Coordinates of N, CA and C and ligand atoms in Angstrom, one line a residue:
M65 N 0.9 -1.2 0.1 CA 0.0 0.0 0.1 C 0.9 1.4 0.2
Q66 N 2.1 1.0 0.9 CA 3.0 2.7 1.0 C 3.6 2.6 -0.3
A67 N 3.8 1.5 -0.9 CA 4.5 1.5 -2.3 C 3.3 2.6 -3.3
D68 N 2.2 2.6 -3.2 CA 1.5 3.2 -4.6 C 1.2 4.9 -4.0
I69 N 1.8 5.3 -2.7 CA 1.8 6.5 -3.0 C 3.0 7.4 -3.6
E70 N 2.2 8.2 -4.4 CA 2.8 9.3 -5.3 C 3.8 10.1 -4.2
R71 N 2.8 11.0 -3.4 CA 2.9 12.1 -3.0 C 2.0 12.3 -1.6
I72 N 2.5 12.8 -0.9 CA 1.7 13.2 0.5 C 1.1 14.9 0.3
L73 N -0.2 14.9 0.2 CA -1.1 16.5 -0.1 C -0.9 17.0 1.1
I74 N -1.5 16.2 2.3 CA -2.0 16.6 3.4 C -1.6 16.0 4.5
S75 N -0.6 15.9 5.3 CA -0.4 15.1 6.3 C -1.4 15.2 7.4
R76 N -0.9 13.7 8.1 CA -2.0 13.6 9.4 C -1.7 14.5 10.5
Q77 N -0.7 15.4 10.6 CA -0.3 16.4 11.5 C -1.2 17.7 10.9
Q78 N -1.2 17.9 9.9 CA -1.9 19.1 9.2 C -3.8 19.1 9.5
I79 N -3.7 17.4 9.4 CA -5.7 17.2 9.5 C -5.5 17.2 11.0
E80 N -5.3 16.9 11.8 CA -5.2 16.8 13.0 C -5.5 18.0 13.4
H81 N -4.4 19.3 13.2 CA -4.3 20.3 13.3 C -5.8 21.2 13.0
R82 N -5.9 20.7 11.7 CA -7.5 21.8 11.1 C -8.6 21.4 11.8
I83 N -8.6 20.3 11.8 CA -9.8 19.3 12.8 C -10.4 20.0 14.0
K84 N -8.9 20.3 14.8 CA -9.2 21.0 16.1 C -10.1 22.3 16.1
E85 N -9.3 23.2 15.0 CA -9.6 24.6 14.3 C -11.2 24.5 14.1
M86 N -11.7 23.8 13.4 CA -12.8 23.2 12.4 C -14.0 23.3 13.7
A87 N -13.5 21.9 14.8 CA -14.3 21.8 16.0 C -14.8 23.0 16.3
R88 N -13.6 23.7 16.9 CA -14.0 25.3 17.8 C -14.8 26.0 17.2
Q89 N -14.6 26.1 15.6 CA -15.1 27.0 14.5 C -17.2 26.6 15.1
I90 N -17.0 25.3 14.8 CA -18.6 24.6 14.6 C -19.3 25.0 16.2
V91 N -18.3 24.6 16.9 CA -19.3 24.8 18.5 C -19.7 26.2 18.8
A92 N -18.6 27.0 18.4 CA -18.8 28.5 18.8 C -20.1 29.4 18.2
D93 N -20.3 28.4 16.7 CA -21.0 29.0 16.2 C -22.7 28.4 16.6
H94 N -22.4 26.9 17.2 CA -23.6 26.4 17.9 C -24.1 27.1 19.2
S95 N -23.4 27.8 19.7 CA -23.0 28.1 21.3 C -24.4 28.5 21.5
N96 N -25.1 29.1 20.7 CA -26.7 29.4 21.0 C -27.8 28.8 21.5
G97 N -27.8 27.7 21.5 CA -28.4 27.0 21.7 C -28.7 26.0 20.5
G98 N -30.1 25.2 20.7 CA -30.1 24.6 19.7 C -29.4 22.9 19.4
E99 N -30.2 21.8 19.1 CA -29.3 20.7 19.3 C -29.3 20.6 17.7
V100 N -28.1 19.7 18.3 CA -27.0 19.3 16.5 C -27.0 18.0 16.6
T101 N -27.5 17.8 15.3 CA -27.2 16.2 14.4 C -26.3 16.4 13.9
L102 N -24.8 15.1 13.8 CA -24.3 15.2 12.7 C -24.5 14.1 11.9
V103 N -24.2 14.6 10.4 CA -24.8 13.2 9.2 C -23.6 13.5 8.4
P104 N -22.5 12.3 8.9 CA -22.0 11.8 7.9 C -22.3 11.3 6.9
I105 N -21.5 11.2 5.5 CA -22.1 10.8 4.6 C -20.6 9.5 4.2
L106 N -21.6 8.5 4.2 CA -20.6 7.0 4.4 C -20.5 7.1 2.9
T107 N -19.4 6.1 2.9 CA -18.1 5.3 3.8 C -17.2 6.8 3.8
G108 N -17.0 7.5 3.0 CA -16.2 8.4 2.9 C -15.8 9.4 4.2
A109 N -16.7 9.8 4.9 CA -16.3 10.6 6.1 C -16.4 10.5 7.4
M110 N -16.3 8.5 7.3 CA -16.3 8.4 8.4 C -15.1 8.3 9.7
I111 N -14.4 8.8 8.8 CA -12.9 8.8 9.5 C -12.9 10.4 10.1
F112 N -13.6 10.9 9.0 CA -13.1 12.8 9.6 C -14.5 13.0 10.7
C113 N -15.4 12.3 10.8 CA -16.9 12.4 11.4 C -16.3 11.8 12.9
A114 N -15.5 10.9 13.2 CA -15.0 10.2 14.3 C -13.8 11.0 15.0
D115 N -13.1 11.6 14.2 CA -12.1 12.8 14.4 C -12.8 14.3 14.9
L116 N -13.3 14.6 14.0 CA -14.3 15.8 14.4 C -15.0 16.1 15.8
M117 N -15.9 15.0 16.0 CA -16.9 14.8 16.8 C -16.4 15.0 18.1
R118 N -15.2 14.0 17.8 CA -14.3 13.7 19.6 C -13.9 15.4 19.8
Q119 N -13.8 16.3 19.0 CA -13.3 18.0 19.4 C -14.6 18.6 19.6
M120 N -15.5 18.0 19.7 CA -16.8 18.6 20.0 C -17.5 18.5 21.5
P121 N -17.1 19.1 22.7 CA -17.5 19.1 23.8 C -19.0 19.4 23.7
I122 N -19.9 19.1 23.2 CA -21.6 19.7 23.2 C -22.2 18.2 23.0
E123 N -23.5 18.6 23.3 CA -24.4 17.4 23.5 C -24.9 17.2 21.7
L124 N -24.7 16.3 21.2 CA -25.0 16.0 19.6 C -25.6 14.6 19.3
Q125 N -26.0 14.3 18.5 CA -26.9 13.4 17.9 C -26.1 13.2 16.4
I126 N -26.2 11.6 16.2 CA -25.5 11.3 14.8 C -26.8 10.4 14.0
G127 N -26.5 11.0 12.5 CA -27.5 10.3 11.5 C -26.4 10.0 10.7
M128 N -26.8 9.0 9.6 CA -25.9 8.7 8.7 C -26.7 8.6 7.3
M129 N -25.8 9.0 6.4 CA -26.4 8.5 4.9 C -25.5 8.0 4.0
T130 N -25.9 7.1 3.6 CA -24.7 6.3 2.5 C -24.9 6.6 0.9
V131 N -23.8 6.8 0.1 CA -24.1 7.7 -1.1 C -23.2 6.9 -1.8
S132 N -23.6 6.6 -2.9 CA -22.2 5.8 -3.8 C -22.1 6.8 -4.9
S133 N -20.9 7.3 -5.1 CA -20.7 8.1 -6.5 C -19.8 7.9 -7.3
Y134 N -18.6 7.4 -6.6 CA -17.3 6.5 -7.5 C -17.3 5.4 -7.6
P135 N -18.3 4.6 -7.7 CA -18.5 2.7 -7.5 C -17.3 2.5 -8.3
G136 N -16.6 1.2 -7.9 CA -15.2 0.6 -8.1 C -14.4 1.5 -8.5
A137 N -13.8 0.8 -9.7 CA -12.7 1.6 -10.0 C -12.6 3.3 -11.0
A138 N -13.5 3.7 -10.0 CA -13.7 4.9 -10.8 C -12.8 6.2 -10.1
T139 N -12.2 7.2 -11.3 CA -11.8 8.2 -10.5 C -12.6 9.5 -11.0
A140 N -13.7 9.4 -11.2 CA -14.9 10.6 -11.9 C -15.6 10.2 -11.4
T141 N -16.9 11.0 -10.9 CA -18.1 10.8 -10.4 C -18.8 10.1 -11.2
Q142 N -19.5 9.2 -11.5 CA -20.7 8.6 -12.2 C -22.0 8.9 -11.8
G143 N -22.0 9.8 -10.9 CA -23.4 10.2 -10.5 C -23.9 9.7 -9.4
S144 N -24.3 10.8 -8.3 CA -24.5 9.9 -6.8 C -25.7 9.3 -6.9
Q145 N -25.6 8.5 -6.0 CA -26.9 7.5 -5.6 C -27.1 7.3 -4.3
L146 N -28.2 7.6 -3.5 CA -28.2 7.2 -2.0 C -28.5 5.9 -2.0
V147 N -27.9 5.3 -1.4 CA -27.9 3.7 -1.1 C -28.1 3.4 0.3
G148 N -28.8 4.4 1.2 CA -28.9 3.8 2.4 C -29.4 5.1 3.5
Q149 N -29.9 5.2 4.3 CA -30.0 6.3 5.3 C -30.6 5.7 6.7
Q150 N -30.1 6.6 7.4 CA -30.5 6.1 9.4 C -30.3 7.6 9.9
V151 N -31.2 8.4 9.6 CA -31.3 9.9 9.8 C -32.7 9.6 10.9
K152 N -32.8 9.9 11.9 CA -34.1 9.9 12.5 C -34.0 11.1 13.5
N153 N -35.2 11.7 13.2 CA -36.0 12.8 14.9 C -34.6 14.0 14.5
V154 N -35.2 14.3 13.1 CA -34.3 15.8 13.0 C -34.9 16.9 13.2
T155 N -36.3 16.8 13.1 CA -37.4 18.1 13.0 C -36.4 18.8 13.6
G156 N -36.2 20.1 13.6 CA -36.4 21.2 14.8 C -34.9 21.2 14.9
R157 N -33.9 20.3 14.7 CA -32.4 20.1 15.1 C -32.1 20.7 14.0
H158 N -30.3 21.3 14.2 CA -29.3 21.8 13.5 C -28.5 20.7 12.6
I159 N -28.9 20.5 11.6 CA -27.7 19.2 10.9 C -26.7 19.7 10.6
L160 N -25.4 19.1 10.9 CA -24.5 19.6 10.1 C -24.0 18.3 9.3
L161 N -24.2 18.3 8.1 CA -23.8 17.3 7.2 C -22.4 17.5 7.0
L162 N -21.5 16.1 7.1 CA -20.2 16.2 7.0 C -19.8 15.0 5.5
D163 N -19.0 15.8 5.0 CA -18.4 14.8 4.0 C -17.1 15.2 3.8
D164 N -16.4 13.9 3.1 CA -14.9 13.8 3.0 C -14.2 14.9 2.3
I165 N -15.2 15.0 1.0 CA -14.4 15.9 0.0 C -15.8 16.4 -1.0
L166 N -15.5 17.4 -1.8 CA -16.6 18.4 -2.5 C -15.8 18.5 -3.9
D167 N -16.7 17.8 -4.6 CA -15.7 17.6 -5.8 C -17.1 18.1 -7.2
S168 N -17.8 17.1 -7.8 CA -18.6 17.5 -8.5 C -20.1 18.7 -7.6
G169 N -20.5 18.1 -6.7 CA -21.2 18.7 -5.6 C -22.4 17.9 -6.3
G170 N -22.3 16.9 -6.7 CA -23.7 15.9 -6.8 C -24.2 15.7 -5.6
T171 N -23.4 14.6 -4.7 CA -23.5 14.3 -3.5 C -24.5 15.2 -2.7
L172 N -23.8 16.8 -2.9 CA -24.7 17.5 -1.7 C -25.7 17.9 -2.2
K173 N -25.8 18.4 -3.5 CA -26.9 18.5 -4.3 C -28.4 17.5 -4.2
L174 N -27.8 16.1 -4.0 CA -28.7 15.1 -4.0 C -29.3 14.9 -2.4
V175 N -28.3 15.0 -1.2 CA -28.6 14.6 0.2 C -29.2 16.0 0.6
I176 N -29.0 17.5 0.6 CA -29.5 18.4 1.0 C -31.0 18.6 0.9
P177 N -31.5 18.3 -0.2 CA -32.9 18.2 -0.2 C -33.7 16.9 0.1
L178 N -33.2 16.0 0.6 CA -33.6 15.0 1.3 C -33.7 15.3 2.5
L179 N -32.5 15.9 3.2 CA -32.8 16.1 4.5 C -33.5 17.4 4.8
E180 N -33.9 18.5 4.0 CA -34.4 19.5 4.4 C -36.2 18.7 4.3
R181 N -36.4 17.8 4.0 CA -37.4 17.4 3.8 C -38.2 16.8 5.4
L182 N -37.1 16.8 6.0 CA -37.2 16.6 7.6 C -37.4 17.2 8.5
K183 N -37.7 18.6 7.7 CA -37.7 20.0 8.7 C -36.9 20.2 9.6
P184 N -35.8 20.1 9.5 CA -34.8 20.5 10.7 C -34.6 21.9 10.8
A185 N -34.0 22.7 12.2 CA -34.3 24.1 12.1 C -32.7 24.8 11.1
S186 N -31.9 23.6 10.7 CA -31.0 24.4 9.8 C -30.2 23.2 9.1
V187 N -29.7 23.2 8.0 CA -28.7 22.4 7.1 C -27.4 23.4 7.2
K188 N -26.4 22.7 7.6 CA -25.2 23.1 7.5 C -24.0 22.1 6.7
V189 N -23.5 22.8 5.8 CA -22.2 21.5 5.5 C -20.9 21.9 6.0
C190 N -20.2 20.7 6.1 CA -18.8 20.8 6.8 C -18.0 19.6 5.4
V191 N -17.1 20.1 5.1 CA -16.4 19.2 4.3 C -14.8 19.1 4.9
L192 N -14.3 18.3 4.5 CA -12.5 18.3 5.0 C -12.1 18.9 3.8
L193 N -12.3 18.4 2.5 CA -11.8 18.7 1.2 C -12.7 19.5 -0.1
R194 N -12.0 20.5 -0.3 CA -12.8 21.1 -1.6 C -11.8 21.1 -2.6
K195 N -12.3 20.2 -3.9 CA -11.5 20.7 -5.2 C -11.5 22.0 -5.7
D196 N -10.4 22.3 -6.1 CA -10.5 23.5 -7.6 C -11.1 23.2 -8.7
R197 N -12.5 23.5 -8.6 CA -12.9 23.2 -9.8 C -14.5 24.0 -9.8
P198 N -15.2 24.5 -10.6 CA -16.1 25.4 -10.7 C -17.2 24.5 -10.1
S199 N -17.7 23.4 -10.4 CA -18.6 23.1 -9.8 C -18.9 22.9 -8.3
A200 N -17.8 22.7 -7.8 CA -17.6 22.3 -6.3 C -18.3 23.6 -5.6
R201 N -17.6 24.7 -6.5 CA -18.3 26.5 -5.9 C -19.4 26.5 -5.7
E202 N -20.1 25.8 -6.8 CA -21.4 26.1 -7.0 C -22.4 25.4 -5.4
V203 N -21.7 24.3 -4.8 CA -22.6 24.5 -3.7 C -22.0 24.9 -2.4
Q204 N -22.8 25.6 -1.4 CA -22.5 26.6 -0.3 C -21.8 25.5 0.6
A205 N -20.5 25.4 1.0 CA -19.9 24.6 1.9 C -19.5 26.0 3.2
D206 N -20.3 25.2 4.2 CA -20.2 26.5 5.7 C -18.6 26.3 6.2
Y207 N -18.1 25.0 6.0 CA -17.0 24.8 7.0 C -16.3 24.2 5.6
V208 N -14.9 24.5 5.5 CA -14.1 23.7 4.5 C -12.6 23.7 5.2
G209 N -12.0 22.4 5.0 CA -11.0 22.1 6.0 C -9.8 22.5 5.0
F210 N -9.7 22.3 4.2 CA -8.7 22.4 2.7 C -9.2 22.7 1.4
D211 N -8.8 23.4 0.7 CA -9.2 23.6 -0.8 C -7.8 23.2 -1.6
I212 N -8.0 22.1 -2.0 CA -6.9 21.2 -3.4 C -7.3 21.3 -4.5
P213 N -5.9 21.3 -5.1 CA -6.5 21.0 -6.7 C -7.0 19.8 -7.1
D214 N -7.4 19.9 -8.3 CA -8.4 19.2 -9.3 C -7.7 18.0 -9.1
E215 N -7.0 17.2 -8.3 CA -6.6 16.0 -8.6 C -7.1 14.7 -8.2
F216 N -7.1 13.4 -8.4 CA -7.6 12.4 -7.3 C -6.8 12.3 -6.1
V217 N -7.3 12.2 -5.4 CA -6.8 11.7 -4.0 C -7.5 10.7 -3.0
V218 N -6.6 10.0 -2.4 CA -7.0 9.0 -1.0 C -6.2 8.8 0.1
G219 N -7.1 8.1 0.9 CA -6.6 8.6 2.6 C -7.4 9.0 3.2
Y220 N -7.2 8.8 4.6 CA -8.2 9.6 5.5 C -9.7 9.2 5.2
G221 N -10.1 8.0 4.9 CA -12.0 7.7 4.8 C -11.9 7.7 3.2
L222 N -10.8 8.5 2.3 CA -11.1 8.5 0.7 C -10.4 7.2 0.3
D223 N -11.6 6.9 -0.6 CA -10.9 5.5 -1.1 C -10.4 5.5 -2.9
Y224 N -9.5 4.2 -3.2 CA -9.8 4.3 -4.9 C -10.2 2.6 -4.6
D225 N -11.4 2.4 -5.7 CA -12.0 1.2 -5.7 C -12.2 0.2 -4.0
D226 N -12.5 1.5 -3.0 CA -12.7 1.1 -1.9 C -11.6 0.6 -1.1
Y227 N -10.3 1.0 -1.6 CA -9.0 0.4 -0.7 C -8.5 2.1 -0.2
Y228 N -7.1 2.1 0.2 CA -6.5 3.4 0.8 C -7.2 3.6 1.9
R229 N -8.8 3.4 2.7 CA -9.3 4.7 3.3 C -8.4 4.7 4.4
N230 N -8.0 3.4 5.0 CA -7.0 3.4 6.1 C -5.8 3.9 6.1
L231 N -5.2 4.7 4.9 CA -4.1 5.4 4.9 C -4.3 6.8 6.3
P232 N -3.5 7.1 7.2 CA -3.7 8.3 7.7 C -3.4 9.7 7.0
D233 N -2.7 9.4 5.7 CA -2.4 11.3 5.3 C -3.3 11.0 4.1
I234 N -3.4 12.3 3.6 CA -4.3 12.2 2.3 C -3.2 12.3 1.4
V235 N -3.1 11.7 0.1 CA -2.3 11.3 -1.0 C -2.6 11.2 -2.1
T236 N -1.7 11.3 -3.0 CA -2.3 11.2 -4.6 C -1.3 9.8 -4.7
L237 N -1.8 8.9 -5.8 CA -1.7 7.7 -6.3 C -0.6 7.7 -7.6
K238 N 0.3 6.6 -7.4 CA 1.0 6.6 -8.5 C 0.2 6.0 -9.7
R239 N 0.3 6.0 -11.1 CA -0.3 6.0 -12.2 C -0.2 4.2 -12.0
E240 N 0.7 3.8 -11.8 CA 0.6 2.2 -12.2 C -0.3 1.7 -10.9
A241 N -0.5 2.2 -9.7 CA -1.3 2.0 -8.8 C -2.5 2.2 -9.2
I242 N -3.1 3.1 -9.8 CA -4.5 3.6 -10.6 C -4.5 2.4 -11.7
E243 N -3.6 1.9 -12.7 CA -3.9 1.3 -13.7 C -4.1 -0.3 -13.1
K244 N -3.5 -0.6 -12.1 CA -3.4 -2.4 -11.8 C -4.9 -2.3 -11.4
R245 N -5.7 -1.5 -11.2 CA -7.0 -2.1 -10.4 C -8.2 -1.5 -11.0
K246 N -7.7 -1.0 -12.7 CA -8.8 -0.6 -13.5 C -9.2 -2.1 -14.6
Ligands
IMP459 P1 -19.3 15.1 -5.9 O1 -20.8 14.4 -5.5 O2 -18.5 14.7 -7.0 O3 -19.1 16.1 -5.2 O4 -17.9 13.9 -4.7 C1 -18.1 13.7 -3.7 C2 -17.9 12.2 -3.7 O5 -17.2 11.1 -4.6 C3 -17.4 12.3 -2.3 O6 -17.7 11.9 -1.1 C4 -16.0 11.1 -2.7 O7 -17.0 10.0 -1.9 C5 -16.1 10.7 -4.2 N1 -14.8 11.2 -4.3 C6 -14.8 13.1 -4.8 N2 -13.2 13.2 -5.4 C7 -12.6 12.1 -4.9 C8 -11.4 11.8 -4.7 O8 -10.1 12.4 -5.5 N3 -11.1 10.4 -3.9 C9 -11.6 9.6 -3.7 N4 -13.2 9.8 -3.5 C10 -13.3 10.8 -4.2
MG460 MG1 -18.1 9.7 -0.5

């Protein structure tokens, strides 16, 4: 797995530091009361959510949505599909949607209207990464960890063909590593 890494784009230390900052900001923004529900978009946001929530010393609940947009060995979005949902009792609560990366924006455009139907008090969006492409800016993200170049990245929850999610850093892959799973 290590041999497949081309370069480290964002190190685990940078991620840890930025997540602490984001959590402080989110907690401050929710200090006026109101109940909070975190909704990570699985599978990619799993690790981000686990780390972020442990830096948030406030009462909160969790829901989950599973969306597939890069099935199998895809390195570009194939269109987002909701494949599962466990979001309960969010009426009147402040939802904070968490995703690993904002790329085409298709995932958030699919999920936000579905959550709004449940009549929450608000829906805010928090992404760890945002790619530098015009479509990513069409979706309003309230919290962004890092703006990155328009490159395919893996690690820290992000996958290629469901592999590499367990890498602690966010990295790019060597061309051979991408080719071998095609
Ligand atoms: P969007 O729907 O195109 O904005 O993309 C969001 C989803 O696509 C993310 O939640 C990821 O699962 C996946 N994705 C987008 N870019 C990458 C990438 O560079 N590496 C791995 N997965 C990605
Ligand atoms: Mg995803």
